């Protein structure tokens, strides 16, 4: 019965965030991963699959990344995640 209420445990996937930080800000930025919490997994666009959600501990802003580190934002009108610029998404999350 407990399995019906709680999904099976899945470990956090830090690779997409590390990759995104490294690609946008350089390899030294990977240390900034420690400033984030892993929130969980969310269904993304059909052609992308599952997204990983992270929240910055200082700003409390979230970012959704696919398995390669590409950024997405929730779009209310479309009621779906849409692809956004990686650098802008990271900056908006960090500031």
JSON list of C-alpha atoms in Angstrom, two decimals, residues 57-94:
[
{"chain": "A", "resi": 57, "resn": "UNK", "atom": "CA", "xyz": [19.21, 27.86, -1.90]},
{"chain": "A", "resi": 58, "resn": "UNK", "atom": "CA", "xyz": [19.73, 31.64, -1.84]},
{"chain": "A", "resi": 59, "resn": "UNK", "atom": "CA", "xyz": [17.25, 32.95, -4.39]},
{"chain": "A", "resi": 60, "resn": "UNK", "atom": "CA", "xyz": [14.72, 30.11, -4.05]},
{"chain": "A", "resi": 61, "resn": "UNK", "atom": "CA", "xyz": [14.34, 30.22, -7.82]},
{"chain": "A", "resi": 62, "resn": "UNK", "atom": "CA", "xyz": [14.03, 27.02, -9.79]},
{"chain": "A", "resi": 63, "resn": "UNK", "atom": "CA", "xyz": [15.45, 25.79, -13.04]},
{"chain": "A", "resi": 64, "resn": "UNK", "atom": "CA", "xyz": [14.40, 22.78, -15.10]},
{"chain": "A", "resi": 65, "resn": "UNK", "atom": "CA", "xyz": [17.04, 20.99, -17.15]},
{"chain": "A", "resi": 66, "resn": "UNK", "atom": "CA", "xyz": [16.90, 18.03, -19.47]},
{"chain": "A", "resi": 67, "resn": "UNK", "atom": "CA", "xyz": [19.44, 15.22, -19.19]},
{"chain": "A", "resi": 68, "resn": "UNK", "atom": "CA", "xyz": [21.95, 17.16, -21.34]},
{"chain": "A", "resi": 69, "resn": "UNK", "atom": "CA", "xyz": [21.72, 20.38, -19.31]},
{"chain": "A", "resi": 70, "resn": "UNK", "atom": "CA", "xyz": [19.42, 22.32, -21.68]},
{"chain": "A", "resi": 71, "resn": "UNK", "atom": "CA", "xyz": [17.10, 24.72, -19.82]},
{"chain": "A", "resi": 72, "resn": "UNK", "atom": "CA", "xyz": [13.30, 24.85, -19.80]},
{"chain": "A", "resi": 73, "resn": "UNK", "atom": "CA", "xyz": [10.69, 27.08, -18.16]},
{"chain": "A", "resi": 74, "resn": "UNK", "atom": "CA", "xyz": [7.05, 26.42, -17.42]},
{"chain": "A", "resi": 75, "resn": "UNK", "atom": "CA", "xyz": [4.79, 28.35, -19.79]},
{"chain": "A", "resi": 76, "resn": "UNK", "atom": "CA", "xyz": [1.35, 28.97, -18.27]},
{"chain": "A", "resi": 77, "resn": "UNK", "atom": "CA", "xyz": [-0.49, 29.57, -21.55]},
{"chain": "A", "resi": 78, "resn": "UNK", "atom": "CA", "xyz": [0.92, 26.42, -23.14]},
{"chain": "A", "resi": 79, "resn": "UNK", "atom": "CA", "xyz": [0.63, 24.52, -19.84]},
{"chain": "A", "resi": 80, "resn": "UNK", "atom": "CA", "xyz": [3.95, 22.92, -20.66]},
{"chain": "A", "resi": 81, "resn": "UNK", "atom": "CA", "xyz": [7.70, 23.33, -20.33]},
{"chain": "A", "resi": 82, "resn": "UNK", "atom": "CA", "xyz": [9.30, 25.20, -23.22]},
{"chain": "A", "resi": 83, "resn": "UNK", "atom": "CA", "xyz": [12.97, 25.47, -24.21]},
{"chain": "A", "resi": 84, "resn": "UNK", "atom": "CA", "xyz": [14.69, 28.70, -23.15]},
{"chain": "A", "resi": 85, "resn": "UNK", "atom": "CA", "xyz": [18.16, 30.18, -23.44]},
{"chain": "A", "resi": 86, "resn": "UNK", "atom": "CA", "xyz": [20.53, 28.33, -21.08]},
{"chain": "A", "resi": 87, "resn": "UNK", "atom": "CA", "xyz": [22.54, 31.36, -20.00]},
{"chain": "A", "resi": 88, "resn": "UNK", "atom": "CA", "xyz": [19.47, 33.52, -19.29]},
{"chain": "A", "resi": 89, "resn": "UNK", "atom": "CA", "xyz": [17.78, 30.71, -17.36]},
{"chain": "A", "resi": 90, "resn": "UNK", "atom": "CA", "xyz": [20.84, 30.21, -15.15]},
{"chain": "A", "resi": 91, "resn": "UNK", "atom": "CA", "xyz": [21.27, 33.95, -14.56]},
{"chain": "A", "resi": 92, "resn": "UNK", "atom": "CA", "xyz": [17.59, 34.35, -13.66]},
{"chain": "A", "resi": 93, "resn": "UNK", "atom": "CA", "xyz": [17.93, 31.46, -11.21]},
{"chain": "A", "resi": 94, "resn": "UNK", "atom": "CA", "xyz": [21.10, 32.79, -9.59]}
]
